Structures are given as structure tokens and as C-alpha cells.
PDB file of N, CA and C in Angstrom:
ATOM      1  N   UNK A   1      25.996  11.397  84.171  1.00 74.00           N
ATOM      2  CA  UNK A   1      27.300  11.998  83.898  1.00 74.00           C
ATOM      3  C   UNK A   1      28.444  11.089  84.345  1.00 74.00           C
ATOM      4  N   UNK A   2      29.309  10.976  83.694  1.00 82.00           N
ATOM      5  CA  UNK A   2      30.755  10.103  83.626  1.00 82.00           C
ATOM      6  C   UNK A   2      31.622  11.299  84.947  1.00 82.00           C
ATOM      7  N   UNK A   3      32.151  10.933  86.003  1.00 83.00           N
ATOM      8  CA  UNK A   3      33.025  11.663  86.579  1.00 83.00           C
ATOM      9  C   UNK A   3      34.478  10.973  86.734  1.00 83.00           C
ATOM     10  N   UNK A   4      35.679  11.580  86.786  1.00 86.00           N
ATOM     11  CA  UNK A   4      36.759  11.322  86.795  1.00 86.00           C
ATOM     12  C   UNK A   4      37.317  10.884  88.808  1.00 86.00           C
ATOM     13  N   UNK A   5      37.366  10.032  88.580  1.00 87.00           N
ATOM     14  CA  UNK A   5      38.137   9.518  90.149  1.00 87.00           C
ATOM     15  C   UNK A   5      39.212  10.527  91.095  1.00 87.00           C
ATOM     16  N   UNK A   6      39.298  10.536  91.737  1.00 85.00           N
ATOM     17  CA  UNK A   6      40.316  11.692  92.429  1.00 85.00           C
ATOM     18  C   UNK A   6      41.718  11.184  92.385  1.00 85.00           C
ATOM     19  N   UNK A   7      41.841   9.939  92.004  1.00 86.00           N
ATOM     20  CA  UNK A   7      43.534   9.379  91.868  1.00 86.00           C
ATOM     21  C   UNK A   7      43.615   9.436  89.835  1.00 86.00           C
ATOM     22  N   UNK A   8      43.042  10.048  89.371  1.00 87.00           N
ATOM     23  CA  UNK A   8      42.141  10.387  87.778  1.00 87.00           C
ATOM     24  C   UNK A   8      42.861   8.843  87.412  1.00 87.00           C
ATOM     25  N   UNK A   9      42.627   7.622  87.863  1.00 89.00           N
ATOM     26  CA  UNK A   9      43.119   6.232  87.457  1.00 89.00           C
ATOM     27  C   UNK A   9      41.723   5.824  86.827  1.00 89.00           C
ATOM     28  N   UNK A  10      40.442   6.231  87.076  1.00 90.00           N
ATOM     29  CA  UNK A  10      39.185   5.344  86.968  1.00 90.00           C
ATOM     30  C   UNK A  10      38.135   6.506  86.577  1.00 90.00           C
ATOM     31  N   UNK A  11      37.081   5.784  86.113  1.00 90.00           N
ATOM     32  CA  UNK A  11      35.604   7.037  85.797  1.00 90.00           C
ATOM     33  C   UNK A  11      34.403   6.121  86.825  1.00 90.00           C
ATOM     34  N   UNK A  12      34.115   7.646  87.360  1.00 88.00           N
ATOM     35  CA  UNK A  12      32.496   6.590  87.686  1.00 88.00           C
ATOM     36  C   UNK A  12      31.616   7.395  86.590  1.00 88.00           C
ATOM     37  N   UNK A  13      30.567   5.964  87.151  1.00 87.00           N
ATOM     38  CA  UNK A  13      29.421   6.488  86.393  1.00 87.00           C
ATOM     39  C   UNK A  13      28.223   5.832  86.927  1.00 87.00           C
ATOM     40  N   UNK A  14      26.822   6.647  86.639  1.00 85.00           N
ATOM     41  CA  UNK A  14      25.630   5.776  87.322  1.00 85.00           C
ATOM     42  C   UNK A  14      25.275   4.830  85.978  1.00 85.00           C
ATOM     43  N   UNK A  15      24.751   3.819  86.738  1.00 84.00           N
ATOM     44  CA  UNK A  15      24.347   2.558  85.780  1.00 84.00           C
ATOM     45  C   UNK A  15      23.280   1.365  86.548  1.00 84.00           C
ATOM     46  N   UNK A  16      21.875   1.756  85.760  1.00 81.00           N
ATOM     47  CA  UNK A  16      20.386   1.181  86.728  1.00 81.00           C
ATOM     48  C   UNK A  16      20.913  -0.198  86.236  1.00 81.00           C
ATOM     49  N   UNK A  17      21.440  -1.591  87.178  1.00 74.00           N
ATOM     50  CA  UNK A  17      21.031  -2.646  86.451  1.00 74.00           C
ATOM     51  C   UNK A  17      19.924  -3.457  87.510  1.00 74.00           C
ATOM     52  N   UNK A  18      19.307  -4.340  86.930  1.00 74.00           N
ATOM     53  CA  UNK A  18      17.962  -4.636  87.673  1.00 74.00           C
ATOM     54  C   UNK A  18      16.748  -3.395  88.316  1.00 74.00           C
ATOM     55  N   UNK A  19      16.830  -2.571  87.314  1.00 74.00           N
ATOM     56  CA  UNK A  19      16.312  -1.325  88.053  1.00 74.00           C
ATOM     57  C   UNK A  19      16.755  -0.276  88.898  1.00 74.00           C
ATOM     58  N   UNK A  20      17.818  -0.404  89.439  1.00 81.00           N
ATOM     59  CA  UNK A  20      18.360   0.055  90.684  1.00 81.00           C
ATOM     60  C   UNK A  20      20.088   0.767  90.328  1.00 81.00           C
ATOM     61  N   UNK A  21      19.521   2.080  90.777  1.00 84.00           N
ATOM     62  CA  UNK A  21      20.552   3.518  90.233  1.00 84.00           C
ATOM     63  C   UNK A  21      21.543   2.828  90.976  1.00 84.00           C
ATOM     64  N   UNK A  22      22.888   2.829  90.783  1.00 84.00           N
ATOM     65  CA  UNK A  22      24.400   2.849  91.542  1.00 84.00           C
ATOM     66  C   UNK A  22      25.398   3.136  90.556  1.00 84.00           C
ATOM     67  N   UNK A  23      26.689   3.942  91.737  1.00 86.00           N
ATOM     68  CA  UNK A  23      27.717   4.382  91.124  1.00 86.00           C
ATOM     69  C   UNK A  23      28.238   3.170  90.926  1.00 86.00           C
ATOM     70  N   UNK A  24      29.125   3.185  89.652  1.00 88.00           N
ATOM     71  CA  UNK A  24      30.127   2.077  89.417  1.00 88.00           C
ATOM     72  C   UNK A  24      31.450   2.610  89.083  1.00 88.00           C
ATOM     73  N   UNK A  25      32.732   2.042  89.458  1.00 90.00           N
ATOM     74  CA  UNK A  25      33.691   2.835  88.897  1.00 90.00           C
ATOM     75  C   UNK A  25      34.630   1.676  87.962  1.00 90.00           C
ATOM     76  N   UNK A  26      35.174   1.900  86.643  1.00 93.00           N
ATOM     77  CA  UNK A  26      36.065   1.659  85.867  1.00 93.00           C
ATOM     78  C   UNK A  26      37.328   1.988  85.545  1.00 93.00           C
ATOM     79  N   UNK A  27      38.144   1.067  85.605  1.00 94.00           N
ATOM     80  CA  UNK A  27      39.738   1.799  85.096  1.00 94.00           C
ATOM     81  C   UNK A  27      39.678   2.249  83.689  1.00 94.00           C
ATOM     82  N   UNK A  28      40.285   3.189  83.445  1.00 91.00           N
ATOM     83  CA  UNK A  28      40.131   4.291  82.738  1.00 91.00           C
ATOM     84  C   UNK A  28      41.498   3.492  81.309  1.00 91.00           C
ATOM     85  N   UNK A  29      42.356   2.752  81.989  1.00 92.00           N
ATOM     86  CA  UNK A  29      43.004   1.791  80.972  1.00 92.00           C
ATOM     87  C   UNK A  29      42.400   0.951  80.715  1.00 92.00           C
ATOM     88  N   UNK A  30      41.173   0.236  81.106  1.00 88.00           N
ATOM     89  CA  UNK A  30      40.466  -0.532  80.241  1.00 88.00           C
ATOM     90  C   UNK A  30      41.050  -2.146  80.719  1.00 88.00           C
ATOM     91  N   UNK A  31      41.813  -1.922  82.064  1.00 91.00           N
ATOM     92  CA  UNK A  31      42.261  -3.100  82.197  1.00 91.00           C
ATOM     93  C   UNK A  31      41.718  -3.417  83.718  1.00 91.00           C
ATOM     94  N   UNK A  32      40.637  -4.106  83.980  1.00 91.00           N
ATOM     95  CA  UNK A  32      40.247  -4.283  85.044  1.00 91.00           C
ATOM     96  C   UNK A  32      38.458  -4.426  84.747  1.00 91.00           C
ATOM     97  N   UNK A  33      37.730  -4.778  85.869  1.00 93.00           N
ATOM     98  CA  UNK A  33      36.370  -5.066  85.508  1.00 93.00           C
ATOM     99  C   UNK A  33      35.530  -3.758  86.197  1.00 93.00           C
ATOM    100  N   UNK A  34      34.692  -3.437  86.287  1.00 91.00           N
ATOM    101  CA  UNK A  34      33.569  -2.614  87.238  1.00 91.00           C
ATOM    102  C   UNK A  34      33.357  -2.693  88.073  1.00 91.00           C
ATOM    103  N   UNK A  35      33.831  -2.279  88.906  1.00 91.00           N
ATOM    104  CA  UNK A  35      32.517  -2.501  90.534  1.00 91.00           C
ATOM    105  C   UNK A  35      32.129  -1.171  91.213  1.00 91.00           C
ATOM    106  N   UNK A  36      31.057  -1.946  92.053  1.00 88.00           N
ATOM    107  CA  UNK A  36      30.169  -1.006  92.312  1.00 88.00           C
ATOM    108  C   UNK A  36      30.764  -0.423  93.348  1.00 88.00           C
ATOM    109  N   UNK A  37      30.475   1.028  93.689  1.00 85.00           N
ATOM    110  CA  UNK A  37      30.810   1.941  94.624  1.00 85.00           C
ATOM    111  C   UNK A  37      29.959   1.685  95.951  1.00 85.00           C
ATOM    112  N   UNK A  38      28.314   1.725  95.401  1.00 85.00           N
ATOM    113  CA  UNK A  38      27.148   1.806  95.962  1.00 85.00           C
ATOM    114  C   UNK A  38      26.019   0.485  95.757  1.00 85.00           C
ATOM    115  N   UNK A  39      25.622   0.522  96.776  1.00 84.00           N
ATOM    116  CA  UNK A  39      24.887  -1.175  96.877  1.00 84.00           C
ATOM    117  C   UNK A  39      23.334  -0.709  97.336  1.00 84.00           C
ATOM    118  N   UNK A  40      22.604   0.441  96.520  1.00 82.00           N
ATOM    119  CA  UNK A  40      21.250   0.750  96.245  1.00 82.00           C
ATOM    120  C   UNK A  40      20.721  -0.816  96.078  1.00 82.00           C
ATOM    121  N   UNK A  41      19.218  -0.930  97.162  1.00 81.00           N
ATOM    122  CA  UNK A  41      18.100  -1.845  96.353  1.00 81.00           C
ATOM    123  C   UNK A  41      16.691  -1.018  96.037  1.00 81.00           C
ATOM    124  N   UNK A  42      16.524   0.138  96.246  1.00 77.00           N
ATOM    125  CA  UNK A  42      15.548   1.045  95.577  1.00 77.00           C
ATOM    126  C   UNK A  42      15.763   1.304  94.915  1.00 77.00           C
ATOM    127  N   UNK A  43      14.657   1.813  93.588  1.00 75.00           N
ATOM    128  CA  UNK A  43      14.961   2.893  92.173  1.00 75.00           C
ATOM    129  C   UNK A  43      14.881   3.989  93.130  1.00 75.00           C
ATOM    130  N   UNK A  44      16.020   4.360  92.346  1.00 78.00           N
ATOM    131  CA  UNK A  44      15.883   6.758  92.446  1.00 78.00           C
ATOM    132  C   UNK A  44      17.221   7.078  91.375  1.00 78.00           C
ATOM    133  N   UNK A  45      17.616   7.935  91.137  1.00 79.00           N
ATOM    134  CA  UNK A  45      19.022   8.549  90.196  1.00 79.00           C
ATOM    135  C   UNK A  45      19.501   8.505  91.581  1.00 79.00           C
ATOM    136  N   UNK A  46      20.976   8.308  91.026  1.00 79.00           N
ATOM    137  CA  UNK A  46      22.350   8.468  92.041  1.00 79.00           C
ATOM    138  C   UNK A  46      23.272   9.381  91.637  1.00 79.00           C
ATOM    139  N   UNK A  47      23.594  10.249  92.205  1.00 79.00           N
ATOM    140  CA  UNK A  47      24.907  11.390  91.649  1.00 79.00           C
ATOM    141  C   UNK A  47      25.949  11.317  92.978  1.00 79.00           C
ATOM    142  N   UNK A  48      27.151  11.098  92.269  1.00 80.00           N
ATOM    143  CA  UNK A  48      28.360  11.383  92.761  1.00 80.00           C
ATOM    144  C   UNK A  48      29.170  12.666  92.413  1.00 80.00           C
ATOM    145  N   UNK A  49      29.878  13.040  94.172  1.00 80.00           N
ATOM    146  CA  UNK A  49      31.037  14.037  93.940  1.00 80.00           C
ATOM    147  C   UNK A  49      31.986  13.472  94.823  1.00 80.00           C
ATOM    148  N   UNK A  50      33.343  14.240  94.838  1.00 80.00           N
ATOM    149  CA  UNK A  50      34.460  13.833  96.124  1.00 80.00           C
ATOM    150  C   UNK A  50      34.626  15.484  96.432  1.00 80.00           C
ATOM    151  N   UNK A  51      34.812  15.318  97.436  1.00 81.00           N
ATOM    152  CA  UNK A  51      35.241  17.013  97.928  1.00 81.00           C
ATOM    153  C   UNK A  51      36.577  17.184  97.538  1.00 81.00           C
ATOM    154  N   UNK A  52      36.867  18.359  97.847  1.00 80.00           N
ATOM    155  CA  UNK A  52      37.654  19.127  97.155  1.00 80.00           C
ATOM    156  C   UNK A  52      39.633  18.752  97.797  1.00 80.00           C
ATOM    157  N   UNK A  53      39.514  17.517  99.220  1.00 81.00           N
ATOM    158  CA  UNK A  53      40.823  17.189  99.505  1.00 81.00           C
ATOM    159  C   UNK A  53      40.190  15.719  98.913  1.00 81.00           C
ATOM    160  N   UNK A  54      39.824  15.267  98.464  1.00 76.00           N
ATOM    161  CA  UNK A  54      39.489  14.071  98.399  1.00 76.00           C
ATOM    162  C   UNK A  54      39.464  12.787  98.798  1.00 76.00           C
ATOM    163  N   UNK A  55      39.272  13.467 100.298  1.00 80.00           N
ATOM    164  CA  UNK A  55      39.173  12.095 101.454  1.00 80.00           C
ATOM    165  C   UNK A  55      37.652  11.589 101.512  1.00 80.00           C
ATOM    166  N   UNK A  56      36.551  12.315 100.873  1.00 82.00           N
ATOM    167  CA  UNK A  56      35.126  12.182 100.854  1.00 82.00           C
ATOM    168  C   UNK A  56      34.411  11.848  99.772  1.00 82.00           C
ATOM    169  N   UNK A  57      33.399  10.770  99.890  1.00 79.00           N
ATOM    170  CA  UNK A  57      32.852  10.890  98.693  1.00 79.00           C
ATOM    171  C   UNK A  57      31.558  11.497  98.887  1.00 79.00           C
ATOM    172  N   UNK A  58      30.729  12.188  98.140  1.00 80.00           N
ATOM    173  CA  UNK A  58      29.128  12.365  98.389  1.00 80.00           C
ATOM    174  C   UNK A  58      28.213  11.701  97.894  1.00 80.00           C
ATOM    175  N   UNK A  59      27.257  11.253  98.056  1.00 78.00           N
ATOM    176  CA  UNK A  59      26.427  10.588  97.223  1.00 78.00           C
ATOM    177  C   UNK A  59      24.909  10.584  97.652  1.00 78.00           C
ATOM    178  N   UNK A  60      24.235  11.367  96.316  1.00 79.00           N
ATOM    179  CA  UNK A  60      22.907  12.042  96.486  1.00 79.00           C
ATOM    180  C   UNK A  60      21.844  10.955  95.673  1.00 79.00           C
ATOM    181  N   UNK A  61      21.170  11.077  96.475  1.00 79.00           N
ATOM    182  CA  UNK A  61      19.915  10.224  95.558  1.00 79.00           C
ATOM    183  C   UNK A  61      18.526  11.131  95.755  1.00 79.00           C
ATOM    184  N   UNK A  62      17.797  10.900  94.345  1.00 77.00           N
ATOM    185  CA  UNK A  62      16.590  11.623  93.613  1.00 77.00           C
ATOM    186  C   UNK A  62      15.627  10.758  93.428  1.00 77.00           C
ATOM    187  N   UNK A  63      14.869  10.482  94.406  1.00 74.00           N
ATOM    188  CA  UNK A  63      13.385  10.154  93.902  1.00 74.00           C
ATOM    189  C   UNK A  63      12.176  11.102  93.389  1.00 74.00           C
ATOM    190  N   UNK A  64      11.867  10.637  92.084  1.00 73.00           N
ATOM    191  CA  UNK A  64      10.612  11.515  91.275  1.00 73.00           C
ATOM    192  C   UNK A  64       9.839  10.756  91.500  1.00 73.00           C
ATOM    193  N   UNK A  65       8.409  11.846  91.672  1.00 74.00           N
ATOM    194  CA  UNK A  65       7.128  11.060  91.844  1.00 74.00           C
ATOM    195  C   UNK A  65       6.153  12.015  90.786  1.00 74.00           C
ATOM    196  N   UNK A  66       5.734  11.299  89.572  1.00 77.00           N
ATOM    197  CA  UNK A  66       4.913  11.962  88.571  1.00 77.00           C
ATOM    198  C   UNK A  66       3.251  12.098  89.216  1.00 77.00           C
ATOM    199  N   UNK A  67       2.324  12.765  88.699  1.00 79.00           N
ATOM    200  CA  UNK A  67       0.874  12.383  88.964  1.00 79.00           C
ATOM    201  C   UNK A  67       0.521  13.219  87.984  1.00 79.00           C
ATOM    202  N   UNK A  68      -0.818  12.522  87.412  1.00 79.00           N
ATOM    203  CA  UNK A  68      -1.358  13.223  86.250  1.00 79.00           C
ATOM    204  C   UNK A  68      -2.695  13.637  86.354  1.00 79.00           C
ATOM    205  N   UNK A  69      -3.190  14.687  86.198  1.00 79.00           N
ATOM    206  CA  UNK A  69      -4.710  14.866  86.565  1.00 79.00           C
ATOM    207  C   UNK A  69      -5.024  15.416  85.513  1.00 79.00           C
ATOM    208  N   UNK A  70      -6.388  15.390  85.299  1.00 77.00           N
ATOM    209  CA  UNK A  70      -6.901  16.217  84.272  1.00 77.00           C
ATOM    210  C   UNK A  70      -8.455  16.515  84.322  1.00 77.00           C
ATOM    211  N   UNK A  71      -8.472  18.212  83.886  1.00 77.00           N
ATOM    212  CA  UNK A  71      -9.592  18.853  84.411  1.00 77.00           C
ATOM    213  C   UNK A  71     -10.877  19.381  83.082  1.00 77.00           C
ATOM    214  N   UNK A  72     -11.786  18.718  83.795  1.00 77.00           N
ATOM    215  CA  UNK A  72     -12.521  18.371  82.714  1.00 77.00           C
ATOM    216  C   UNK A  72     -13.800  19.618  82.497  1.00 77.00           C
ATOM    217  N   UNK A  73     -13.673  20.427  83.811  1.00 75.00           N
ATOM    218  CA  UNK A  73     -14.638  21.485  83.590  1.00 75.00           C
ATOM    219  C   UNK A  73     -14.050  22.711  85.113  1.00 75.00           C
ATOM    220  N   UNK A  74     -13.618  23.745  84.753  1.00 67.00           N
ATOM    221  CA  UNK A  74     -13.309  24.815  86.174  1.00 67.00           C
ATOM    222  C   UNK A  74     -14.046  25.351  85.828  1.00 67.00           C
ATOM    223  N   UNK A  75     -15.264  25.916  87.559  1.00 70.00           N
ATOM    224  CA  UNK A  75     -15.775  26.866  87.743  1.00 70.00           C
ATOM    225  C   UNK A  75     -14.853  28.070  88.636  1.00 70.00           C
ATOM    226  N   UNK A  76     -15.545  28.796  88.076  1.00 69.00           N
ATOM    227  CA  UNK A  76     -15.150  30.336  88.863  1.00 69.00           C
ATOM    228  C   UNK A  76     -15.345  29.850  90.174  1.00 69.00           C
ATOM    229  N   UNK A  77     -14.856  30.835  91.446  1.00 70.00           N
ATOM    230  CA  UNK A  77     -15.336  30.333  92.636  1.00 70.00           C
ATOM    231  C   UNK A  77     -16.486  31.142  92.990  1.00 70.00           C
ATOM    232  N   UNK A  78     -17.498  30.902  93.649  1.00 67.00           N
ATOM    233  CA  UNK A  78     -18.828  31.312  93.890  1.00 67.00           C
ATOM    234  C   UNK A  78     -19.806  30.930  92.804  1.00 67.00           C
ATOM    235  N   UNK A  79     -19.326  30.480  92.094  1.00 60.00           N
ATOM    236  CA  UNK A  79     -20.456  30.119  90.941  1.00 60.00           C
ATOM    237  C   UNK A  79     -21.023  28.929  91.221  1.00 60.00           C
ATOM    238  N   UNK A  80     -22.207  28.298  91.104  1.00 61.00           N
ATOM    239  CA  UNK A  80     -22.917  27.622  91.566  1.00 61.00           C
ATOM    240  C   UNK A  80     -23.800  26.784  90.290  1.00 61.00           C
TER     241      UNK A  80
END
């Protein structure tokens, strides 16, 4: 998700480059370059908020861990 800056001058947004989730923020005139908010060297998703006086920023990170199994015969229990 694209969020709006608290001075609404810039957008962040998350953006994996080399693998690795971080907020980046952009001027919203299109006149200026990107930089990063956050200096992640693990993969996980990154989400940003600012609280509500906007002296704070938050910043949550999500690591998923998949596993796949598969069952090739269930017995009842006691069955033998």
C-alpha cells in the first residue's frame, strides 16, 4: 500500500529491492529521487503508519513461513 507522508509533501511505499522489504519515500511533485526510510537486510513485508500527532513513525515487519505436507493414508485412532 502507497501511504501519504504526514507533511502530505511525499508517498511511502514498500519496495523489495535485492530481496529485502523497505519503506521508501517519494516527493509527491515528482521532483526529487527516493530514499529509503528503512535499512532492512532480511526478507519479511514492511508496513508503515505515523500516529495520529505525527511525531512517530511505526514500522511492522511480517515474516511467513509456508510448509507443505501431504497425507497419504489416515487411520482412525485405535485402529491397528
Amino acid at each position: 500500500p502507497i501511504h501519504w507522508t504526514p507533511d502530505g509533501k511525499s508517498v511511502a511505499y514498500e519496495d523489495s529491492r535485492n530481496g529485502q522489504a523497505n519503506i521508501w519515500i517519494v516527493p509527491a511533485d515528482g521532483n526529487g529521487q527516493a530514499k529509503a526510510l528503512t535499512n532492512f537486510t532480511t526478507p519479511a513485508s514492511v508496513h508503515v503508519k505515523w500516529s495520529f500527532d505525527n511525531r512517530q513513525t511505526f514500522v511492522s515487519r511480517e515474516f511467513t513461513t509456508n510448509d507443505a505436507i501431504m497425507i497419504t493414508r489416515a487411520k482412525s485412532p485405535g485402529v491397528k
